[in-house]
mmCIF file of C-alpha atoms and ligand atoms in Angstrom:
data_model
loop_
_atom_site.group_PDB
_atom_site.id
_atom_site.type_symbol
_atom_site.label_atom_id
_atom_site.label_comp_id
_atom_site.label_asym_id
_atom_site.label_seq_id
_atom_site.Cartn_x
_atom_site.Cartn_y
_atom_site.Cartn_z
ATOM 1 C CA UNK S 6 75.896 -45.018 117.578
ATOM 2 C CA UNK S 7 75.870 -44.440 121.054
ATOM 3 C CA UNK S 8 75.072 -40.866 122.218
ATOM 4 C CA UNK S 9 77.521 -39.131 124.068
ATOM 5 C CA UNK S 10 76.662 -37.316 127.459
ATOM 6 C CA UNK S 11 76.046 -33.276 126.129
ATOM 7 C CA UNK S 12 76.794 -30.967 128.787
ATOM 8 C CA UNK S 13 76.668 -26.644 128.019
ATOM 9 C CA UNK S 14 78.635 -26.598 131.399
ATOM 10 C CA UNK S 15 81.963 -25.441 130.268
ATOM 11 C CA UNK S 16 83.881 -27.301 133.123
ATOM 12 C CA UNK S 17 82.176 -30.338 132.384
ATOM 13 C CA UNK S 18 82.641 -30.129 128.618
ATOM 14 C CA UNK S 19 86.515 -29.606 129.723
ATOM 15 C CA UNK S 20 86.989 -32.281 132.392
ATOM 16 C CA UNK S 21 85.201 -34.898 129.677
ATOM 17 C CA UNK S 22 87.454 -33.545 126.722
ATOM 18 C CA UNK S 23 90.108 -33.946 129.118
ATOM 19 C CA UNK S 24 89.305 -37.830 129.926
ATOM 20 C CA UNK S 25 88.408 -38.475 126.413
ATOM 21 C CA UNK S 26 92.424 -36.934 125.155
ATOM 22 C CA UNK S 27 93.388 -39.012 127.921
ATOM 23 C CA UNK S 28 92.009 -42.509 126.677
ATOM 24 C CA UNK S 29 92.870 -41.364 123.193
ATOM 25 C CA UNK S 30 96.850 -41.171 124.226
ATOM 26 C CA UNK S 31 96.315 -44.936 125.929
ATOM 27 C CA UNK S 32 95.312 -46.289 123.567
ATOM 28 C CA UNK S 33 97.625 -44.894 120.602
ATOM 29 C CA UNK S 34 100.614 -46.182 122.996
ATOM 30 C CA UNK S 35 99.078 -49.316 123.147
ATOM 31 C CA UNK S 36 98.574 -49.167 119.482
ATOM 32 C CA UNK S 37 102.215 -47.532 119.060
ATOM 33 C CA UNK S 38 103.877 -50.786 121.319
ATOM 34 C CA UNK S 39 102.106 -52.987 119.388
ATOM 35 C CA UNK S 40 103.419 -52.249 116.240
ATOM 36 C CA UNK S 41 106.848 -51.923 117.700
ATOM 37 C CA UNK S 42 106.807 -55.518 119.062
ATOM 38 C CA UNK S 43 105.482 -57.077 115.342
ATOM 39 C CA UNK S 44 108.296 -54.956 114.181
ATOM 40 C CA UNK S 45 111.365 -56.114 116.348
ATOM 41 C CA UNK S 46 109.729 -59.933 116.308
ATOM 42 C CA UNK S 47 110.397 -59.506 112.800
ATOM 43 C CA UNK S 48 113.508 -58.069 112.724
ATOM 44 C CA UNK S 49 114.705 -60.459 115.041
ATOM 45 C CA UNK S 50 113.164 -63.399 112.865
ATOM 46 C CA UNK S 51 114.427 -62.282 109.845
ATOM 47 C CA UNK S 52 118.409 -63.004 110.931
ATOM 48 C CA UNK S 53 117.996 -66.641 111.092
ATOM 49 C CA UNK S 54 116.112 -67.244 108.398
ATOM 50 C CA UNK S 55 118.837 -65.321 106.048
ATOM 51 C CA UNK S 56 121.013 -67.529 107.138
ATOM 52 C CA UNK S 57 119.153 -70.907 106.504
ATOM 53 C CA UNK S 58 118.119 -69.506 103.203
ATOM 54 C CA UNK S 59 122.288 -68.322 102.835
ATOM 55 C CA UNK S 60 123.498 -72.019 103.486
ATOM 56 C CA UNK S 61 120.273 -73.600 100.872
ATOM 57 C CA UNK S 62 121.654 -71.542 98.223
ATOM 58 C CA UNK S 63 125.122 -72.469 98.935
ATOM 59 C CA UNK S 64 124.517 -76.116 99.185
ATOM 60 C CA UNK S 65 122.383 -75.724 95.930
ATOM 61 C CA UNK S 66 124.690 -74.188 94.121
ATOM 62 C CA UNK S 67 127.945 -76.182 95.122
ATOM 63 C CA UNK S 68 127.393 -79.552 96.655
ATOM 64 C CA UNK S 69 128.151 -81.385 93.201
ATOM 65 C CA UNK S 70 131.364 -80.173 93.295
ATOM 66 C CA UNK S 71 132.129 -79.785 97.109
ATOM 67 C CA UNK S 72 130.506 -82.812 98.924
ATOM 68 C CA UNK S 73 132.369 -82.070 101.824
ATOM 69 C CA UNK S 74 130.289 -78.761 102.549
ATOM 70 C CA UNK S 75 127.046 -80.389 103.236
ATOM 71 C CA UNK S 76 128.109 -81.338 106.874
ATOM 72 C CA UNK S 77 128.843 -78.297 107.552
ATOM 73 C CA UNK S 78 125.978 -76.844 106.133
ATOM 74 C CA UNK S 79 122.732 -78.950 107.621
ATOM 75 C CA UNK S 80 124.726 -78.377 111.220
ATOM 76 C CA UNK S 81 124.102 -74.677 110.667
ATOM 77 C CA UNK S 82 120.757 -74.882 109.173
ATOM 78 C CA UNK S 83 120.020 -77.164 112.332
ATOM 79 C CA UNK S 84 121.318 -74.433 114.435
ATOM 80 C CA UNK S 85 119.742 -71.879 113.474
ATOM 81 C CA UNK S 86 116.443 -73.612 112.750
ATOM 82 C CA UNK S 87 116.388 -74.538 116.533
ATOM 83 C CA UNK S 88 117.141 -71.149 117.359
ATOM 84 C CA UNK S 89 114.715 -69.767 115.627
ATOM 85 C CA UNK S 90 112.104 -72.250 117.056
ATOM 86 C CA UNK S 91 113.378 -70.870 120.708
ATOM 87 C CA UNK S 92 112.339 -67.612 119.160
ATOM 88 C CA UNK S 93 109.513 -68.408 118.361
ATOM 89 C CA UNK S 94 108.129 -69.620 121.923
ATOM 90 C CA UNK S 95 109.188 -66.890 123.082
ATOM 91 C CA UNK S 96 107.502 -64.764 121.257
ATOM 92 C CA UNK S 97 104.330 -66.747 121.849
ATOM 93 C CA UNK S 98 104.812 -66.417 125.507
ATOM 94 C CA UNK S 99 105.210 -62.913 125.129
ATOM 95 C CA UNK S 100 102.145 -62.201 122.951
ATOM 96 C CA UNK S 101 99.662 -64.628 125.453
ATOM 97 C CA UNK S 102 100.933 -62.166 128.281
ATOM 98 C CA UNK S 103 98.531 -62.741 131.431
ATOM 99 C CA UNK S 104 96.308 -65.697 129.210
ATOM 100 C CA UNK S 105 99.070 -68.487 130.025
ATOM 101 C CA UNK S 106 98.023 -71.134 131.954
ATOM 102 C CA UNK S 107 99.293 -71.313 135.491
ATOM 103 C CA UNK S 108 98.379 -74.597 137.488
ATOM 104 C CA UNK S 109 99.671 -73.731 141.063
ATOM 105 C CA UNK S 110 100.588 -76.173 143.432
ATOM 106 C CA UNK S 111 101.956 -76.192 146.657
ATOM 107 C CA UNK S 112 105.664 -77.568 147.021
ATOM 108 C CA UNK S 113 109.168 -77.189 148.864
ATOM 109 C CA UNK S 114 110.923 -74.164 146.970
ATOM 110 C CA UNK S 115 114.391 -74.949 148.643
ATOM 111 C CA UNK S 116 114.337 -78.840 146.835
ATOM 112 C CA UNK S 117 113.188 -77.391 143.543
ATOM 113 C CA UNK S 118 115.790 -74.652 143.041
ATOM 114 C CA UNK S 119 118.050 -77.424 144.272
ATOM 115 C CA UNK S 120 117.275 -79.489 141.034
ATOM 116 C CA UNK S 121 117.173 -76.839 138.694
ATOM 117 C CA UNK S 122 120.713 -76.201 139.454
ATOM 118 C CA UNK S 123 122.086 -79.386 139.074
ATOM 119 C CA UNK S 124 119.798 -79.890 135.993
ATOM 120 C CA UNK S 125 121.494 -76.407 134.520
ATOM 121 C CA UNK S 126 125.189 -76.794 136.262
ATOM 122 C CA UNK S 127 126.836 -79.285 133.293
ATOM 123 C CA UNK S 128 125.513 -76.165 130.749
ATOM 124 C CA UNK S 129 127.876 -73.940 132.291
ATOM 125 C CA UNK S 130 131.402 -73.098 133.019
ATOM 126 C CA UNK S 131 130.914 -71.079 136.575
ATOM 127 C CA UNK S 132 130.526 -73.166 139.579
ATOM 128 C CA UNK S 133 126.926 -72.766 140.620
ATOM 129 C CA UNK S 134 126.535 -73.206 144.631
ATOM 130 C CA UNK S 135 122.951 -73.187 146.154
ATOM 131 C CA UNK S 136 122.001 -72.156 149.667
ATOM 132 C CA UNK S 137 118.868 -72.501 151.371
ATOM 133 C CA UNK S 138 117.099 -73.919 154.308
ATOM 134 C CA UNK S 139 115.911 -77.197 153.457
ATOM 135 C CA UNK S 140 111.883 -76.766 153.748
ATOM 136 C CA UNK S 141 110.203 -73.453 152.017
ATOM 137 C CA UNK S 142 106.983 -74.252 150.793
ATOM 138 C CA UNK S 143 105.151 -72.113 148.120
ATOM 139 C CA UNK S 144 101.756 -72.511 146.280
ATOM 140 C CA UNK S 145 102.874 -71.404 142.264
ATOM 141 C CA UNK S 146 103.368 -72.757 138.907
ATOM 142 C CA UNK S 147 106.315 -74.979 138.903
ATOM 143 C CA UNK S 148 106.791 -74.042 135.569
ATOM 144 C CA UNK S 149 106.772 -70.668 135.740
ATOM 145 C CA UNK S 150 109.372 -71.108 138.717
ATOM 146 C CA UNK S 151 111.424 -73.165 136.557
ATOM 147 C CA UNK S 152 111.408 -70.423 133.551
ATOM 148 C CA UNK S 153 112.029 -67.555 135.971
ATOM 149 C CA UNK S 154 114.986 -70.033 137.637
ATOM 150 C CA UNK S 155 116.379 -70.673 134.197
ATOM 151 C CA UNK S 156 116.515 -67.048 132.641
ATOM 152 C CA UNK S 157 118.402 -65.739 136.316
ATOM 153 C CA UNK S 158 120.915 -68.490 135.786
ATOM 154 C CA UNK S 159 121.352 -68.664 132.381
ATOM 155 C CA UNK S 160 122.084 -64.115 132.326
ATOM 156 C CA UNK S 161 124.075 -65.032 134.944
ATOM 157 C CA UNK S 162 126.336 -67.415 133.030
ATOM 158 C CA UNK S 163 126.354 -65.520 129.689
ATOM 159 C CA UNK S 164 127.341 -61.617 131.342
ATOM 160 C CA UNK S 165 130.172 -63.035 133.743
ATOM 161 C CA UNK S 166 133.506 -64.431 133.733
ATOM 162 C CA UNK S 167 133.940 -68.589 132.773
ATOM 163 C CA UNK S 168 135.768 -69.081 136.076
ATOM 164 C CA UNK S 169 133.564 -66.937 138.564
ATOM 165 C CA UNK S 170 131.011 -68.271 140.771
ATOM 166 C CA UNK S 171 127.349 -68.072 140.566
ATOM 167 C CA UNK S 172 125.801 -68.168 144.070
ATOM 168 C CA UNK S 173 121.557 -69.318 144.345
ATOM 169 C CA UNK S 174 120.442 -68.389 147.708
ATOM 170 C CA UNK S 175 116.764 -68.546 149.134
ATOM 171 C CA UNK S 176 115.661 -67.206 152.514
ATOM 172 C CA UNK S 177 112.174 -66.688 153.904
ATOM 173 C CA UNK S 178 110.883 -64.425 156.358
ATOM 174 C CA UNK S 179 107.270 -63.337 157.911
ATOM 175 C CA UNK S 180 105.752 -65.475 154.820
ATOM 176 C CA UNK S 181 108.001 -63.668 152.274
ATOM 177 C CA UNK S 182 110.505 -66.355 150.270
ATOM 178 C CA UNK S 183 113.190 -64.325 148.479
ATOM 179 C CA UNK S 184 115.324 -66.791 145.333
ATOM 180 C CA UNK S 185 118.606 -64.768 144.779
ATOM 181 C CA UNK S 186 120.937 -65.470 141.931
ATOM 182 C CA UNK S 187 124.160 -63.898 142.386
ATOM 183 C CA UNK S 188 126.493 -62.945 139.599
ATOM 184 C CA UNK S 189 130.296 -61.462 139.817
ATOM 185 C CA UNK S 190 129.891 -60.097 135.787
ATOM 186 C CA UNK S 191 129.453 -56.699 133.828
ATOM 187 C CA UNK S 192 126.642 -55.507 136.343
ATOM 188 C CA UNK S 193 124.069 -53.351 135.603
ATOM 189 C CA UNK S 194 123.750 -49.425 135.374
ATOM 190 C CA UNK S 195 121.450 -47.921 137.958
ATOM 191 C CA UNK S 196 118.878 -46.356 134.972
ATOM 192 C CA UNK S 197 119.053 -49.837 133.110
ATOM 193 C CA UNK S 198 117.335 -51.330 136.084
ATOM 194 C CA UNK S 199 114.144 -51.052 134.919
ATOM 195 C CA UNK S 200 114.572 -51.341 131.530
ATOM 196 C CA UNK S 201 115.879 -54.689 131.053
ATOM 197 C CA UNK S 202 112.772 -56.231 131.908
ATOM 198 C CA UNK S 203 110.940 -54.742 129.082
ATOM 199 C CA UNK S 204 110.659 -56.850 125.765
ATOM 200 C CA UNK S 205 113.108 -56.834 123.269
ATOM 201 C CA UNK S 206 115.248 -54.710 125.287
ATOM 202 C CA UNK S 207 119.296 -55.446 125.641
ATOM 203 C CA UNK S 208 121.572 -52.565 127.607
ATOM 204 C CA UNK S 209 123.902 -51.225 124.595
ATOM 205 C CA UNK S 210 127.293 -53.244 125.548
ATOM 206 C CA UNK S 211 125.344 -56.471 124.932
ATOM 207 C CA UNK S 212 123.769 -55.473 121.742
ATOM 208 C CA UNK S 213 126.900 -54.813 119.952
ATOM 209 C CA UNK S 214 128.599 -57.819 122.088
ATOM 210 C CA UNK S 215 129.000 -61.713 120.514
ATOM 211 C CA UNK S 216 126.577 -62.337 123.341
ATOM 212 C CA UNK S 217 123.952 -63.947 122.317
ATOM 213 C CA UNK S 218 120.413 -62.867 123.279
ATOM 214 C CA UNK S 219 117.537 -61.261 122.247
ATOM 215 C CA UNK S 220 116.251 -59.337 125.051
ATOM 216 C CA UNK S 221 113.373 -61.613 125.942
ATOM 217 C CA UNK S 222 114.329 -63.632 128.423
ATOM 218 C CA UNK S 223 113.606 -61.269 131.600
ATOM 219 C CA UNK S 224 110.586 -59.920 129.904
ATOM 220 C CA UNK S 225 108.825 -63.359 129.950
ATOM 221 C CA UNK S 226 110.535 -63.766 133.906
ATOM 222 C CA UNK S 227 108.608 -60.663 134.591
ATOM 223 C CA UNK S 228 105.759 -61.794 133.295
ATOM 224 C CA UNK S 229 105.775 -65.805 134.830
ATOM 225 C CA UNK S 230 106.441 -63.489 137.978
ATOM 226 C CA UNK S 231 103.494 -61.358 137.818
ATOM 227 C CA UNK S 232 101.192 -64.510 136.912
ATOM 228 C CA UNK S 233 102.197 -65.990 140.601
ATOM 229 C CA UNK S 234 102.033 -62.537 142.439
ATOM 230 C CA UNK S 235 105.675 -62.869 142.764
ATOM 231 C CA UNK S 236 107.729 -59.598 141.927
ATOM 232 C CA UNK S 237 111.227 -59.873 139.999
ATOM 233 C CA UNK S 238 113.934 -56.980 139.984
ATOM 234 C CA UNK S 239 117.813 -56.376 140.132
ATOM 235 C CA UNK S 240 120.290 -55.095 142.820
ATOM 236 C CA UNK S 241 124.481 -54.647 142.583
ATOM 237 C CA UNK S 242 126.517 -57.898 143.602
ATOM 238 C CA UNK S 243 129.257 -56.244 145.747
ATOM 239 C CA UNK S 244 132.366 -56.075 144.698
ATOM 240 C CA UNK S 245 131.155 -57.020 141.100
ATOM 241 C CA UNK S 246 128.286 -57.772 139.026
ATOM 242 C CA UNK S 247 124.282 -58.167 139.852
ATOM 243 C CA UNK S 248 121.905 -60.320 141.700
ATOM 244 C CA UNK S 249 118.742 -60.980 140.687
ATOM 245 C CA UNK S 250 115.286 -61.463 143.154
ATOM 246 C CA UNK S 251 112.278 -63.114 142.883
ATOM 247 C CA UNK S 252 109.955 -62.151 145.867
ATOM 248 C CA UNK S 253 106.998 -64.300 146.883
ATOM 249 C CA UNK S 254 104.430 -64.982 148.996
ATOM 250 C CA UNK S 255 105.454 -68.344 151.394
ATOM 251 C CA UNK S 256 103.050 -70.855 153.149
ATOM 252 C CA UNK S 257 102.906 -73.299 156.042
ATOM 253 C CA UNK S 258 104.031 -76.775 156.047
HETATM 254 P P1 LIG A 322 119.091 -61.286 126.539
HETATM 255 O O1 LIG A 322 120.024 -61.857 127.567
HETATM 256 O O2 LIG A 322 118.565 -62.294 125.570
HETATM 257 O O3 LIG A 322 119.654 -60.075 125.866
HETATM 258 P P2 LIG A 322 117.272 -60.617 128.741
HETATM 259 O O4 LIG A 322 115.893 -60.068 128.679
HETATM 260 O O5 LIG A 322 117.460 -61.880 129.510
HETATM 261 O O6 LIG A 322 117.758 -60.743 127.257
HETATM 262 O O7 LIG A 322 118.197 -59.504 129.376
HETATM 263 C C1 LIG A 322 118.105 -58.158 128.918
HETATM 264 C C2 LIG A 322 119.438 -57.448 129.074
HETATM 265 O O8 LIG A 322 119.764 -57.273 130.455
HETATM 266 C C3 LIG A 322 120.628 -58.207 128.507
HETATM 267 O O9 LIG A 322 120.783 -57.968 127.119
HETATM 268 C C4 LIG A 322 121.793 -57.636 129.293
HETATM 269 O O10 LIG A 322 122.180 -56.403 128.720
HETATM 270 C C5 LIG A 322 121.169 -57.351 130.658
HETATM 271 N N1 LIG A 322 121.418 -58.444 131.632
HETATM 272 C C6 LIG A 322 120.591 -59.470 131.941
HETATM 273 N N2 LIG A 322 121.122 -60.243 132.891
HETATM 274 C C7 LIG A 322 122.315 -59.705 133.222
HETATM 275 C C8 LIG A 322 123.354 -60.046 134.162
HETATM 276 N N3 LIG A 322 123.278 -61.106 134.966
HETATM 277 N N4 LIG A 322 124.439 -59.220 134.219
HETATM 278 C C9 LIG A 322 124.544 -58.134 133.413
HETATM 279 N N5 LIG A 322 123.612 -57.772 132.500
HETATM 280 C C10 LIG A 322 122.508 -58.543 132.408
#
């Protein structure tokens, strides 16, 4: 066992009990959110596999007599077995935090984004539009980019009206490249701000909503974001709804 500095100087003795209480509290909240995320992977685990397990039993019990059920069945077991297999990467992604492999590379943001959009557009009922001058260059993980990309887009299309319009914008200035995505939806409450790009975490309306989600999806953006020294947060759309940034360092041609 290591021996611990002993000091009779009582403000010593206090400034290193201090310190000590101080590391103690760390690392029970690191402790504390530890436990919390095995518990709400769990949790949020558990609901598909009830349901796989529901439609087993079901087609156990009754295909003899009802054939026609096992269509319907195996498409929901598929469903929610893919589902959960979404989950599940997630959750990996989430638990590697700063460990995942980035391979950066340098290439034209502006013709990227442009792709994504298209790529994602056909998944959607909003029109998508994308603005951007055509050459901004950036040295990062293309697929971190693309994740990042995908989770803006994707929030956008699930918290805002079929027929709106979803508006991708990138500008650059002094070496700073800004990726908007622009939503006319729900928006966000100013003390939700920060909140919604912790793990597992879904403002209240969407909880209780038919929306699905799991509160992931900006967590791992953050994350993708802090691996290329890019920064991601959330200001109001006016009239209506949110946009979100993602704020990075730009390079030369
Ligand atoms: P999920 O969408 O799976 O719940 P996210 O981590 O992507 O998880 O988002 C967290 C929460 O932030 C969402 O549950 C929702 O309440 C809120 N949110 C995210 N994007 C938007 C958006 N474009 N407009 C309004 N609310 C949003």
């Amino acid at each position: 066992v290591k021996q611990l500095p002993v000091s009779k100087n009582p403000i010593e003795v206090r400034q290193l009990s201090q310190s000590f209480n101080r590391l103690l509290n760390r690392l029970n909240q690191k402790i504390e959110n530890e436990q919390q995320f095995v518990s709400d992977a769990s949790h949020e685990l558990r609901t598909p596999v009830a349901a796989i397990r529901g439609h087993v039993t079901l087609l156990k019990r009754r295909w003899h007599e009802h054939p026609e059920i096992i269509d319907d069945s195996l498409s929901y077991i598929d469903e929610e077995s893919l589902r959960m297999k979404g989950l599940i990467e997630n959750l990996l992604t989430i638990s590697r935090g700063n460990h995942l492999e980035v391979n950066k590379e340098k290439f034209n943001l502006t013709e990227f984004t442009d792709k994504v959009v298209s790529e994602i557009q056909p998944a959607l009922s909003q029109k998508i539009t994308f603005n951007g001058k055509s050459e901004i260059f950036v040295r990062a993980d293309k697929m971190s980019l693309y994740k990042i990309i995908i989770v803006f887009i994707e929030n956008a299309g699930k918290y805002s009206p079929q027929d709106s319009e979803i508006k991708v914008k990138i500008s650059s200035e002094n070496h700073q490249v800004e990726l908007q995505v622009a939503d006319e939806g729900v928006g966000i409450p100013e003390e939700e701000k920060i909140n919604i790009f912790e793990r597992f975490y879904r403002i209240d309306k969407s909880r209780s909503s038919e929306i699905p989600g799991t509160g992931l999806g900006l967590a791992i953006a953050k994350q993708y974001a802090q691996l290329n020294h890019a920064e991601v947060f959330v200001t109001n759309n006016t009239p209506k709804g949110s946009i979100f940034h993602l704020l990075m360092e730009s390079i030369e041609n």
